[in-house]
mmCIF file of C-alpha atoms in Angstrom:
data_model
loop_
_atom_site.group_PDB
_atom_site.id
_atom_site.type_symbol
_atom_site.label_atom_id
_atom_site.label_comp_id
_atom_site.label_asym_id
_atom_site.label_seq_id
_atom_site.Cartn_x
_atom_site.Cartn_y
_atom_site.Cartn_z
ATOM 1 C CA UNK U 30 39.946 30.131 22.409
ATOM 2 C CA UNK U 31 37.280 27.144 22.401
ATOM 3 C CA UNK U 32 34.151 29.176 23.684
ATOM 4 C CA UNK U 33 32.218 26.221 25.986
ATOM 5 C CA UNK U 34 34.468 24.704 27.946
ATOM 6 C CA UNK U 35 33.164 23.138 30.877
ATOM 7 C CA UNK U 36 34.457 23.956 34.691
ATOM 8 C CA UNK U 37 36.122 21.531 35.991
ATOM 9 C CA UNK U 38 33.956 21.234 39.413
ATOM 10 C CA UNK U 39 34.828 18.332 42.101
ATOM 11 C CA UNK U 40 33.107 18.022 45.902
ATOM 12 C CA UNK U 41 35.987 17.626 48.228
ATOM 13 C CA UNK U 42 35.546 16.262 51.882
ATOM 14 C CA UNK U 43 38.779 16.384 53.658
ATOM 15 C CA UNK U 44 39.319 15.036 57.560
ATOM 16 C CA UNK U 45 41.933 15.222 59.121
ATOM 17 C CA UNK U 46 43.271 14.500 63.376
ATOM 18 C CA UNK U 47 46.125 15.767 64.479
ATOM 19 C CA UNK U 48 47.876 14.950 67.706
ATOM 20 C CA UNK U 49 51.643 16.676 68.021
ATOM 21 C CA UNK U 50 52.970 15.750 64.858
ATOM 22 C CA UNK U 51 50.918 13.093 63.477
ATOM 23 C CA UNK U 52 48.568 13.325 61.109
ATOM 24 C CA UNK U 53 45.587 11.746 58.916
ATOM 25 C CA UNK U 54 44.436 12.503 55.720
ATOM 26 C CA UNK U 55 40.993 11.568 53.661
ATOM 27 C CA UNK U 56 40.142 12.764 50.590
ATOM 28 C CA UNK U 57 36.633 12.008 48.939
ATOM 29 C CA UNK U 58 35.977 11.664 45.604
ATOM 30 C CA UNK U 59 39.694 12.312 44.831
ATOM 31 C CA UNK U 60 41.421 9.469 46.549
ATOM 32 C CA UNK U 61 42.755 7.895 49.104
ATOM 33 C CA UNK U 62 46.118 9.472 51.117
ATOM 34 C CA UNK U 63 47.036 8.481 54.223
ATOM 35 C CA UNK U 64 50.228 10.890 55.375
ATOM 36 C CA UNK U 65 52.286 11.365 58.290
ATOM 37 C CA UNK U 66 54.035 14.397 59.214
ATOM 38 C CA UNK U 67 56.639 13.955 62.047
ATOM 39 C CA UNK U 68 57.958 16.824 64.128
ATOM 40 C CA UNK U 69 61.108 16.437 66.480
ATOM 41 C CA UNK U 70 60.316 15.145 70.627
ATOM 42 C CA UNK U 71 59.945 18.182 72.851
ATOM 43 C CA UNK U 72 60.125 18.284 76.003
ATOM 44 C CA UNK U 73 56.701 19.435 78.192
ATOM 45 C CA UNK U 74 59.184 22.493 78.846
ATOM 46 C CA UNK U 75 59.910 23.347 75.307
ATOM 47 C CA UNK U 76 55.812 22.495 74.543
ATOM 48 C CA UNK U 77 55.126 24.945 77.273
ATOM 49 C CA UNK U 78 57.121 28.329 75.329
ATOM 50 C CA UNK U 79 56.234 27.034 71.602
ATOM 51 C CA UNK U 80 55.326 29.645 69.637
ATOM 52 C CA UNK U 81 51.919 28.498 68.134
ATOM 53 C CA UNK U 82 52.331 30.154 64.725
ATOM 54 C CA UNK U 83 49.532 33.074 63.244
ATOM 55 C CA UNK U 84 48.306 32.307 59.136
ATOM 56 C CA UNK U 85 45.906 34.700 57.731
ATOM 57 C CA UNK U 86 45.612 32.405 54.107
ATOM 58 C CA UNK U 87 43.050 29.874 55.851
ATOM 59 C CA UNK U 88 40.523 32.252 55.883
ATOM 60 C CA UNK U 89 42.319 35.572 54.992
ATOM 61 C CA UNK U 90 42.316 36.955 58.453
ATOM 62 C CA UNK U 91 44.769 36.753 61.136
ATOM 63 C CA UNK U 92 43.947 33.161 63.283
ATOM 64 C CA UNK U 93 46.488 30.463 65.075
ATOM 65 C CA UNK U 94 47.266 28.017 62.606
ATOM 66 C CA UNK U 95 45.394 25.367 65.281
ATOM 67 C CA UNK U 96 41.942 26.885 64.663
ATOM 68 C CA UNK U 97 42.036 27.145 60.924
ATOM 69 C CA UNK U 98 39.183 25.472 58.805
ATOM 70 C CA UNK U 99 41.826 23.799 56.141
ATOM 71 C CA UNK U 100 45.802 22.102 56.764
ATOM 72 C CA UNK U 101 48.017 25.085 56.668
ATOM 73 C CA UNK U 102 51.512 24.240 56.884
ATOM 74 C CA UNK U 103 54.203 26.945 57.027
ATOM 75 C CA UNK U 104 57.932 27.996 56.099
ATOM 76 C CA UNK U 105 59.929 30.455 57.827
ATOM 77 C CA UNK U 106 62.545 32.542 56.802
ATOM 78 C CA UNK U 107 64.462 30.873 59.143
ATOM 79 C CA UNK U 108 63.679 27.493 57.319
ATOM 80 C CA UNK U 109 64.655 29.167 54.296
ATOM 81 C CA UNK U 110 67.737 30.345 55.115
ATOM 82 C CA UNK U 111 68.741 27.196 56.491
ATOM 83 C CA UNK U 112 67.785 24.708 53.910
ATOM 84 C CA UNK U 113 69.925 25.994 51.594
ATOM 85 C CA UNK U 114 67.312 25.736 48.771
ATOM 86 C CA UNK U 115 68.219 28.371 45.696
ATOM 87 C CA UNK U 116 64.444 28.504 44.850
ATOM 88 C CA UNK U 117 60.679 28.365 45.734
ATOM 89 C CA UNK U 118 59.808 25.208 44.532
ATOM 90 C CA UNK U 119 62.870 23.513 46.557
ATOM 91 C CA UNK U 120 61.300 24.807 49.428
ATOM 92 C CA UNK U 121 58.181 23.274 48.506
ATOM 93 C CA UNK U 122 59.480 19.932 48.341
ATOM 94 C CA UNK U 123 59.601 19.167 52.179
ATOM 95 C CA UNK U 124 56.302 19.897 52.740
ATOM 96 C CA UNK U 125 54.362 16.889 53.504
ATOM 97 C CA UNK U 126 51.185 16.533 50.070
ATOM 98 C CA UNK U 127 52.942 18.780 47.702
ATOM 99 C CA UNK U 128 54.062 17.542 44.649
ATOM 100 C CA UNK U 129 56.856 19.630 42.823
ATOM 101 C CA UNK U 130 57.641 18.156 39.262
ATOM 102 C CA UNK U 131 61.072 19.348 37.086
ATOM 103 C CA UNK U 132 59.876 19.034 33.701
ATOM 104 C CA UNK U 133 62.784 20.754 32.769
ATOM 105 C CA UNK U 134 65.294 23.020 34.691
ATOM 106 C CA UNK U 135 63.479 26.161 34.412
ATOM 107 C CA UNK U 136 60.134 24.451 34.143
ATOM 108 C CA UNK U 137 58.509 23.191 37.366
ATOM 109 C CA UNK U 138 55.033 21.880 38.213
ATOM 110 C CA UNK U 139 53.664 22.007 41.789
ATOM 111 C CA UNK U 140 50.441 20.596 42.843
ATOM 112 C CA UNK U 141 49.120 18.651 45.782
ATOM 113 C CA UNK U 142 48.167 15.474 47.034
ATOM 114 C CA UNK U 143 48.548 13.623 43.307
ATOM 115 C CA UNK U 144 47.373 16.309 40.827
ATOM 116 C CA UNK U 145 50.688 16.970 39.164
ATOM 117 C CA UNK U 146 50.914 17.513 35.712
ATOM 118 C CA UNK U 147 52.181 20.003 32.839
ATOM 119 C CA UNK U 148 51.115 23.137 33.077
ATOM 120 C CA UNK U 149 49.788 22.796 36.307
ATOM 121 C CA UNK U 150 46.965 24.667 37.494
ATOM 122 C CA UNK U 151 45.258 23.526 40.298
ATOM 123 C CA UNK U 152 47.319 25.535 43.147
ATOM 124 C CA UNK U 153 46.468 29.595 43.486
ATOM 125 C CA UNK U 154 49.907 30.847 44.053
ATOM 126 C CA UNK U 155 49.904 34.684 45.679
ATOM 127 C CA UNK U 156 52.536 36.997 46.649
ATOM 128 C CA UNK U 157 51.012 39.156 49.790
ATOM 129 C CA UNK U 158 47.862 38.165 48.664
ATOM 130 C CA UNK U 159 48.450 39.097 44.688
ATOM 131 C CA UNK U 160 47.886 36.586 42.315
ATOM 132 C CA UNK U 161 50.727 35.244 39.962
ATOM 133 C CA UNK U 162 48.521 32.777 37.832
ATOM 134 C CA UNK U 163 49.186 33.933 34.367
ATOM 135 C CA UNK U 164 45.070 33.475 32.774
ATOM 136 C CA UNK U 165 47.118 33.193 29.102
ATOM 137 C CA UNK U 166 48.913 29.998 29.618
ATOM 138 C CA UNK U 167 47.462 28.682 33.079
ATOM 139 C CA UNK U 168 49.944 28.257 35.006
ATOM 140 C CA UNK U 169 52.818 29.737 37.319
ATOM 141 C CA UNK U 170 56.369 30.807 35.774
ATOM 142 C CA UNK U 171 58.130 30.481 39.053
ATOM 143 C CA UNK U 172 61.490 31.872 38.468
ATOM 144 C CA UNK U 173 59.255 35.159 36.054
ATOM 145 C CA UNK U 174 58.194 36.057 40.389
ATOM 146 C CA UNK U 175 59.246 38.834 40.546
ATOM 147 C CA UNK U 176 61.082 37.677 44.225
ATOM 148 C CA UNK U 177 63.994 36.640 46.097
ATOM 149 C CA UNK U 178 64.165 34.513 48.985
ATOM 150 C CA UNK U 179 65.877 36.842 51.139
ATOM 151 C CA UNK U 180 62.806 38.927 50.993
ATOM 152 C CA UNK U 181 60.468 36.229 51.832
ATOM 153 C CA UNK U 182 59.107 36.417 55.866
ATOM 154 C CA UNK U 183 57.043 33.264 55.425
ATOM 155 C CA UNK U 184 55.193 31.114 52.913
ATOM 156 C CA UNK U 185 51.702 29.301 54.034
ATOM 157 C CA UNK U 186 50.346 26.386 52.581
ATOM 158 C CA UNK U 187 47.114 25.361 52.598
ATOM 159 C CA UNK U 188 45.976 21.687 51.227
ATOM 160 C CA UNK U 189 42.435 22.175 50.286
ATOM 161 C CA UNK U 190 39.929 23.785 48.385
ATOM 162 C CA UNK U 191 39.975 27.255 48.731
ATOM 163 C CA UNK U 192 37.072 28.526 46.345
ATOM 164 C CA UNK U 193 35.175 29.146 48.659
ATOM 165 C CA UNK U 194 37.247 32.637 49.271
ATOM 166 C CA UNK U 195 39.639 32.979 46.068
ATOM 167 C CA UNK U 196 37.386 31.818 43.433
ATOM 168 C CA UNK U 197 39.035 30.275 40.496
ATOM 169 C CA UNK U 198 42.436 28.170 40.390
ATOM 170 C CA UNK U 199 42.283 27.128 44.037
ATOM 171 C CA UNK U 200 41.385 23.781 43.303
ATOM 172 C CA UNK U 201 43.987 22.011 45.833
ATOM 173 C CA UNK U 202 45.165 24.932 47.718
ATOM 174 C CA UNK U 203 46.702 27.745 47.895
ATOM 175 C CA UNK U 204 50.448 28.438 48.523
ATOM 176 C CA UNK U 205 50.571 32.746 49.907
ATOM 177 C CA UNK U 206 54.494 34.011 49.929
ATOM 178 C CA UNK U 207 54.518 36.622 52.320
ATOM 179 C CA UNK U 208 56.976 39.275 52.204
ATOM 180 C CA UNK U 209 59.402 41.108 54.938
ATOM 181 C CA UNK U 210 58.289 44.385 55.883
ATOM 182 C CA UNK U 211 59.988 47.603 55.828
ATOM 183 C CA UNK U 212 60.693 47.046 59.698
ATOM 184 C CA UNK U 213 61.822 43.513 59.323
ATOM 185 C CA UNK U 214 64.230 44.450 56.582
ATOM 186 C CA UNK U 215 68.362 44.645 56.949
ATOM 187 C CA UNK U 216 70.428 45.772 54.691
ATOM 188 C CA UNK U 217 71.871 42.582 53.216
ATOM 189 C CA UNK U 218 73.760 41.623 49.656
ATOM 190 C CA UNK U 219 73.982 37.615 48.819
ATOM 191 C CA UNK U 220 76.150 36.250 46.446
ATOM 192 C CA UNK U 221 76.250 32.233 45.923
ATOM 193 C CA UNK U 222 77.666 29.719 43.264
ATOM 194 C CA UNK U 223 77.854 26.465 42.500
ATOM 195 C CA UNK U 224 78.367 23.705 39.703
ATOM 196 C CA UNK U 225 76.294 23.518 36.020
ATOM 197 C CA UNK U 226 77.479 27.673 36.030
ATOM 198 C CA UNK U 227 74.888 28.186 38.465
ATOM 199 C CA UNK U 228 75.474 31.861 40.064
ATOM 200 C CA UNK U 229 72.732 33.780 42.370
ATOM 201 C CA UNK U 230 72.479 37.147 43.627
ATOM 202 C CA UNK U 231 70.461 39.320 45.359
ATOM 203 C CA UNK U 232 70.490 42.950 46.895
ATOM 204 C CA UNK U 233 68.252 43.971 50.086
ATOM 205 C CA UNK U 234 67.886 47.692 51.168
ATOM 206 C CA UNK U 235 64.425 49.097 53.580
ATOM 207 C CA UNK U 236 64.127 50.482 56.945
ATOM 208 C CA UNK U 237 61.570 53.309 58.192
ATOM 209 C CA UNK U 238 62.093 56.892 58.705
ATOM 210 C CA UNK U 239 59.068 57.560 61.094
ATOM 211 C CA UNK U 240 55.672 57.084 59.823
ATOM 212 C CA UNK U 241 57.503 55.842 55.899
ATOM 213 C CA UNK U 242 59.005 52.875 55.135
ATOM 214 C CA UNK U 243 60.826 51.467 52.204
ATOM 215 C CA UNK U 244 62.007 48.479 50.210
ATOM 216 C CA UNK U 245 64.125 48.086 47.348
ATOM 217 C CA UNK U 246 65.547 44.219 45.886
ATOM 218 C CA UNK U 247 67.413 43.360 43.307
ATOM 219 C CA UNK U 248 68.247 39.771 41.836
ATOM 220 C CA UNK U 249 69.430 37.911 39.311
ATOM 221 C CA UNK U 250 70.545 34.338 38.807
ATOM 222 C CA UNK U 251 71.735 31.959 35.977
ATOM 223 C CA UNK U 252 72.479 28.390 35.048
ATOM 224 C CA UNK U 253 72.826 25.954 32.598
ATOM 225 C CA UNK U 254 70.084 23.424 31.036
ATOM 226 C CA UNK U 255 70.167 19.774 32.072
ATOM 227 C CA UNK U 256 71.323 19.131 28.510
ATOM 228 C CA UNK U 257 74.549 19.756 27.806
ATOM 229 C CA UNK U 258 74.997 19.991 24.166
ATOM 230 C CA UNK U 259 72.318 23.213 24.602
ATOM 231 C CA UNK U 260 75.167 25.848 25.686
ATOM 232 C CA UNK U 261 71.992 28.350 26.365
ATOM 233 C CA UNK U 262 71.604 29.875 30.218
ATOM 234 C CA UNK U 263 68.912 30.453 32.032
ATOM 235 C CA UNK U 264 68.851 33.493 33.461
ATOM 236 C CA UNK U 265 66.259 35.590 35.298
ATOM 237 C CA UNK U 266 66.403 39.000 36.941
ATOM 238 C CA UNK U 267 63.973 41.568 39.035
ATOM 239 C CA UNK U 268 63.819 44.254 40.595
ATOM 240 C CA UNK U 269 60.946 45.561 43.009
ATOM 241 C CA UNK U 270 60.288 48.616 45.224
ATOM 242 C CA UNK U 271 58.103 49.476 48.108
ATOM 243 C CA UNK U 272 57.006 52.322 49.664
ATOM 244 C CA UNK U 273 54.412 52.020 53.044
ATOM 245 C CA UNK U 274 53.192 54.897 55.299
ATOM 246 C CA UNK U 275 51.116 55.001 58.536
ATOM 247 C CA UNK U 276 48.527 57.156 58.256
ATOM 248 C CA UNK U 277 47.737 56.712 62.172
ATOM 249 C CA UNK U 278 47.529 53.774 64.337
ATOM 250 C CA UNK U 279 44.296 52.294 62.715
ATOM 251 C CA UNK U 280 45.856 52.868 58.954
ATOM 252 C CA UNK U 281 48.039 52.498 56.746
ATOM 253 C CA UNK U 282 48.610 52.227 53.063
ATOM 254 C CA UNK U 283 51.325 51.228 50.718
ATOM 255 C CA UNK U 284 52.667 51.297 47.059
ATOM 256 C CA UNK U 285 55.031 48.992 45.495
ATOM 257 C CA UNK U 286 55.938 47.809 42.091
ATOM 258 C CA UNK U 287 58.087 45.421 40.656
ATOM 259 C CA UNK U 288 59.285 43.764 37.116
ATOM 260 C CA UNK U 289 61.340 40.349 36.018
ATOM 261 C CA UNK U 290 62.792 39.459 33.296
ATOM 262 C CA UNK U 291 63.529 36.291 32.154
ATOM 263 C CA UNK U 292 64.010 32.838 29.438
ATOM 264 C CA UNK U 293 64.051 29.188 30.164
ATOM 265 C CA UNK U 294 61.861 26.177 28.668
ATOM 266 C CA UNK U 295 57.716 25.009 29.079
ATOM 267 C CA UNK U 296 56.635 21.861 27.810
ATOM 268 C CA UNK U 297 53.203 22.145 26.626
ATOM 269 C CA UNK U 298 51.112 19.619 24.031
ATOM 270 C CA UNK U 299 52.630 21.011 21.388
ATOM 271 C CA UNK U 300 55.886 20.050 22.619
ATOM 272 C CA UNK U 301 58.704 22.204 24.706
ATOM 273 C CA UNK U 302 58.838 25.253 23.652
ATOM 274 C CA UNK U 303 61.678 28.110 24.708
ATOM 275 C CA UNK U 304 60.712 31.530 26.332
ATOM 276 C CA UNK U 305 61.159 34.309 27.224
ATOM 277 C CA UNK U 306 59.782 37.814 28.747
ATOM 278 C CA UNK U 307 58.757 40.143 30.944
ATOM 279 C CA UNK U 308 56.234 40.330 34.102
ATOM 280 C CA UNK U 309 55.675 43.480 35.838
ATOM 281 C CA UNK U 310 53.209 44.379 38.456
ATOM 282 C CA UNK U 311 52.062 47.251 40.285
ATOM 283 C CA UNK U 312 50.172 47.666 43.916
ATOM 284 C CA UNK U 313 48.206 49.973 46.120
ATOM 285 C CA UNK U 314 47.191 48.729 49.297
ATOM 286 C CA UNK U 315 44.467 50.361 52.070
ATOM 287 C CA UNK U 316 43.833 49.496 55.404
ATOM 288 C CA UNK U 317 41.590 50.984 58.106
ATOM 289 C CA UNK U 318 41.245 48.924 60.692
ATOM 290 C CA UNK U 319 39.468 45.165 59.936
ATOM 291 C CA UNK U 320 39.078 46.938 56.593
ATOM 292 C CA UNK U 321 41.380 46.248 53.112
ATOM 293 C CA UNK U 322 41.341 47.171 49.947
ATOM 294 C CA UNK U 323 43.680 46.240 47.323
ATOM 295 C CA UNK U 324 44.354 47.118 43.566
ATOM 296 C CA UNK U 325 46.818 46.021 41.574
ATOM 297 C CA UNK U 326 47.830 45.560 37.844
ATOM 298 C CA UNK U 327 49.718 42.833 35.676
ATOM 299 C CA UNK U 328 51.174 43.049 32.894
ATOM 300 C CA UNK U 329 53.016 40.404 31.054
ATOM 301 C CA UNK U 330 54.606 40.712 27.740
ATOM 302 C CA UNK U 331 56.010 37.238 26.321
ATOM 303 C CA UNK U 332 57.582 35.043 23.470
ATOM 304 C CA UNK U 333 58.001 31.248 22.544
ATOM 305 C CA UNK U 334 59.970 29.848 19.802
ATOM 306 C CA UNK U 335 59.219 25.759 19.777
ATOM 307 C CA UNK U 336 62.194 23.757 19.770
ATOM 308 C CA UNK U 337 61.041 21.763 16.494
ATOM 309 C CA UNK U 338 60.015 23.277 14.226
ATOM 310 C CA UNK U 339 61.237 26.954 15.252
ATOM 311 C CA UNK U 340 57.785 29.049 14.306
ATOM 312 C CA UNK U 341 57.450 31.745 16.942
ATOM 313 C CA UNK U 342 54.698 33.509 18.880
ATOM 314 C CA UNK U 343 54.530 36.400 21.209
ATOM 315 C CA UNK U 344 51.647 37.436 23.679
ATOM 316 C CA UNK U 345 50.946 40.749 25.573
ATOM 317 C CA UNK U 346 48.286 40.425 28.241
ATOM 318 C CA UNK U 347 47.138 43.222 30.724
ATOM 319 C CA UNK U 348 45.644 42.520 34.225
ATOM 320 C CA UNK U 349 43.721 45.129 36.364
ATOM 321 C CA UNK U 350 42.033 43.702 39.751
ATOM 322 C CA UNK U 351 40.345 45.256 42.456
ATOM 323 C CA UNK U 352 39.681 43.573 46.107
ATOM 324 C CA UNK U 353 38.014 44.279 49.161
ATOM 325 C CA UNK U 354 36.702 43.079 52.443
ATOM 326 C CA UNK U 355 36.445 43.805 55.677
ATOM 327 C CA UNK U 356 35.961 41.599 58.978
ATOM 328 C CA UNK U 357 32.788 42.233 61.138
ATOM 329 C CA UNK U 358 33.027 40.770 65.035
ATOM 330 C CA UNK U 359 29.719 40.280 66.438
ATOM 331 C CA UNK U 360 31.003 40.002 70.110
ATOM 332 C CA UNK U 361 33.554 37.360 70.800
ATOM 333 C CA UNK U 362 31.950 34.496 69.535
ATOM 334 C CA UNK U 363 31.007 34.923 66.429
ATOM 335 C CA UNK U 364 33.365 36.811 63.032
ATOM 336 C CA UNK U 365 32.131 37.188 59.679
ATOM 337 C CA UNK U 366 34.449 37.997 56.581
ATOM 338 C CA UNK U 367 33.457 39.129 53.711
ATOM 339 C CA UNK U 368 33.974 41.250 50.620
ATOM 340 C CA UNK U 369 34.415 41.796 46.971
ATOM 341 C CA UNK U 370 36.650 41.416 43.874
ATOM 342 C CA UNK U 371 36.587 42.701 40.482
ATOM 343 C CA UNK U 372 38.808 41.644 37.735
ATOM 344 C CA UNK U 373 39.362 42.750 33.920
ATOM 345 C CA UNK U 374 41.126 40.768 31.732
ATOM 346 C CA UNK U 375 42.904 42.019 28.495
ATOM 347 C CA UNK U 376 44.717 39.875 26.304
ATOM 348 C CA UNK U 377 45.733 42.180 23.156
ATOM 349 C CA UNK U 378 46.050 41.062 19.437
ATOM 350 C CA UNK U 379 49.339 39.617 17.895
ATOM 351 C CA UNK U 380 51.146 36.551 16.502
ATOM 352 C CA UNK U 381 48.930 34.082 19.241
ATOM 353 C CA UNK U 382 45.576 35.729 19.089
ATOM 354 C CA UNK U 383 43.603 37.253 15.793
ATOM 355 C CA UNK U 384 42.433 40.259 17.882
ATOM 356 C CA UNK U 385 41.886 41.559 21.085
ATOM 357 C CA UNK U 386 39.865 39.767 24.033
ATOM 358 C CA UNK U 387 38.246 41.388 27.341
ATOM 359 C CA UNK U 388 36.713 39.476 30.056
ATOM 360 C CA UNK U 389 35.303 41.042 33.058
ATOM 361 C CA UNK U 390 34.950 38.948 36.669
ATOM 362 C CA UNK U 391 32.887 39.542 39.394
ATOM 363 C CA UNK U 392 33.238 37.826 42.480
ATOM 364 C CA UNK U 393 31.591 38.314 46.626
ATOM 365 C CA UNK U 394 31.972 36.087 49.348
ATOM 366 C CA UNK U 395 31.727 35.920 52.393
ATOM 367 C CA UNK U 396 32.268 33.336 55.889
ATOM 368 C CA UNK U 397 31.660 33.031 59.292
ATOM 369 C CA UNK U 398 33.216 31.723 62.565
ATOM 370 C CA UNK U 399 31.569 30.507 65.606
ATOM 371 C CA UNK U 400 33.131 29.744 68.613
ATOM 372 C CA UNK U 401 30.323 27.339 70.064
ATOM 373 C CA UNK U 402 33.756 27.130 73.241
ATOM 374 C CA UNK U 403 37.071 27.573 73.145
ATOM 375 C CA UNK U 404 37.622 24.243 71.778
ATOM 376 C CA UNK U 405 34.914 24.554 69.331
ATOM 377 C CA UNK U 406 34.221 26.258 65.901
ATOM 378 C CA UNK U 407 32.055 25.721 63.647
ATOM 379 C CA UNK U 408 32.830 27.821 60.172
ATOM 380 C CA UNK U 409 30.636 28.403 57.251
ATOM 381 C CA UNK U 410 30.750 30.269 53.719
ATOM 382 C CA UNK U 411 30.501 30.611 49.875
ATOM 383 C CA UNK U 412 31.484 32.855 46.817
ATOM 384 C CA UNK U 413 29.729 34.076 43.993
ATOM 385 C CA UNK U 414 31.544 34.202 40.860
ATOM 386 C CA UNK U 415 31.083 35.210 37.603
ATOM 387 C CA UNK U 416 32.852 34.201 34.195
ATOM 388 C CA UNK U 417 32.051 34.838 30.457
ATOM 389 C CA UNK U 418 32.416 31.501 29.477
ATOM 390 C CA UNK U 419 31.349 29.526 32.151
ATOM 391 C CA UNK U 420 28.233 31.811 33.713
ATOM 392 C CA UNK U 421 28.147 31.455 36.978
ATOM 393 C CA UNK U 422 30.099 29.647 39.973
ATOM 394 C CA UNK U 423 29.100 29.482 43.527
ATOM 395 C CA UNK U 424 31.439 27.264 45.976
ATOM 396 C CA UNK U 425 30.252 26.395 49.487
ATOM 397 C CA UNK U 426 32.636 25.619 51.993
ATOM 398 C CA UNK U 427 32.242 24.190 55.927
ATOM 399 C CA UNK U 428 34.235 23.059 58.513
ATOM 400 C CA UNK U 429 34.235 22.089 62.337
ATOM 401 C CA UNK U 430 37.170 22.544 64.158
ATOM 402 C CA UNK U 431 36.999 20.763 67.502
ATOM 403 C CA UNK U 432 40.159 20.324 70.610
ATOM 404 C CA UNK U 433 38.726 17.261 72.616
ATOM 405 C CA UNK U 434 42.087 17.465 75.366
ATOM 406 C CA UNK U 435 44.827 19.253 75.176
ATOM 407 C CA UNK U 436 47.241 18.998 72.179
ATOM 408 C CA UNK U 437 44.542 17.506 70.261
ATOM 409 C CA UNK U 438 43.003 18.575 66.998
ATOM 410 C CA UNK U 439 40.154 17.290 65.095
ATOM 411 C CA UNK U 440 39.059 18.723 62.163
ATOM 412 C CA UNK U 441 36.379 17.891 59.350
ATOM 413 C CA UNK U 442 35.683 20.316 56.293
ATOM 414 C CA UNK U 443 33.746 20.005 53.064
ATOM 415 C CA UNK U 444 33.252 21.895 50.098
ATOM 416 C CA UNK U 445 33.316 22.526 46.345
ATOM 417 C CA UNK U 446 36.477 24.098 43.788
ATOM 418 C CA UNK U 447 36.808 24.393 40.467
ATOM 419 C CA UNK U 448 39.023 26.254 38.003
ATOM 420 C CA UNK U 449 38.762 29.032 34.932
ATOM 421 C CA UNK U 450 39.422 27.670 31.352
ATOM 422 C CA UNK U 451 42.956 29.048 29.968
ATOM 423 C CA UNK U 452 42.741 31.193 27.282
ATOM 424 C CA UNK U 453 45.487 28.728 25.482
ATOM 425 C CA UNK U 454 43.277 25.707 25.883
#
């Protein structure tokens, strides 16, 4: 691990003007981008009865997508079913501003607005608010996430810096994959197949019994490599379970866990590596009105083999997280979201690591929204993070959301973003 690595940190301005489906986005100093999003022309009656999505990722609380302090796109479960996509990266190709780069059939890198590269690390990916970013290698292994397309309720994509709420690695944006609650799960068996010996199947079962909700998901997929001379197939299997208990009208708690086993390839600066390993997680959530507490564990046990010199390496990591946040409403016009988190990251001695390593990370955040009028909001906030290598980091953000006339929104936002150095480089 290279001590003294400097943090990557930039000040990013985002200006957006939305008139129905037309959007102009400008980023400074990272570059200039003009993006146009088109939606089908609708009648006045369709607009009147059109449902405005409610999102939670932009401000860590429920709000209308039109009043979010950042650009948000939503992929619904209906969009997923109608898309014909077989994985999450293919779903994200339809979102403007997203860049999906397939290096190999099993090595896919995703970024936002021109920041794509090998081992992309500038977008924070979460499942129900739980980070699936792998600190050890500094990226996301998409086919290792213990998740099937059929259990996804929606995907919220936030474009723009999010370190003021989420800390490290929310540099260009966040992707929050929100799964279906037990109430929305219908018993379902799905199987599909295609060319290149592609097979995919999943089983979903869930429901409620009184105050108890439950969900069980099992999935498997396999397909050939792009190289016809390589007989090795890419495979991944997963399973997850969730129990949810409604204590009373104001509080509930849930226990969930999952495990996936996958193999494939990953491109690095030292060449393309064959990879295999397991990813496990265990999560406990508690909600009491506007208070939310989340604890989760993530375990990674992996192995890589260089395709050129056939050298092998193994690595084992454990990550423990505790997060808490509270929404404080100060009258009808002012609301404050604040909270903190603690993460312990352990790397165990192995073929790639000469000795055990331990990192303790602390963070505190606060964001205030003040609605001067129904069509004008001011959002300000900041987050404080500590890291043993890069020291203290303060990430502020400010935004103005203004609706001058009906169905027209102007959003101006500015903030900082940074990354923590991965262990390997």
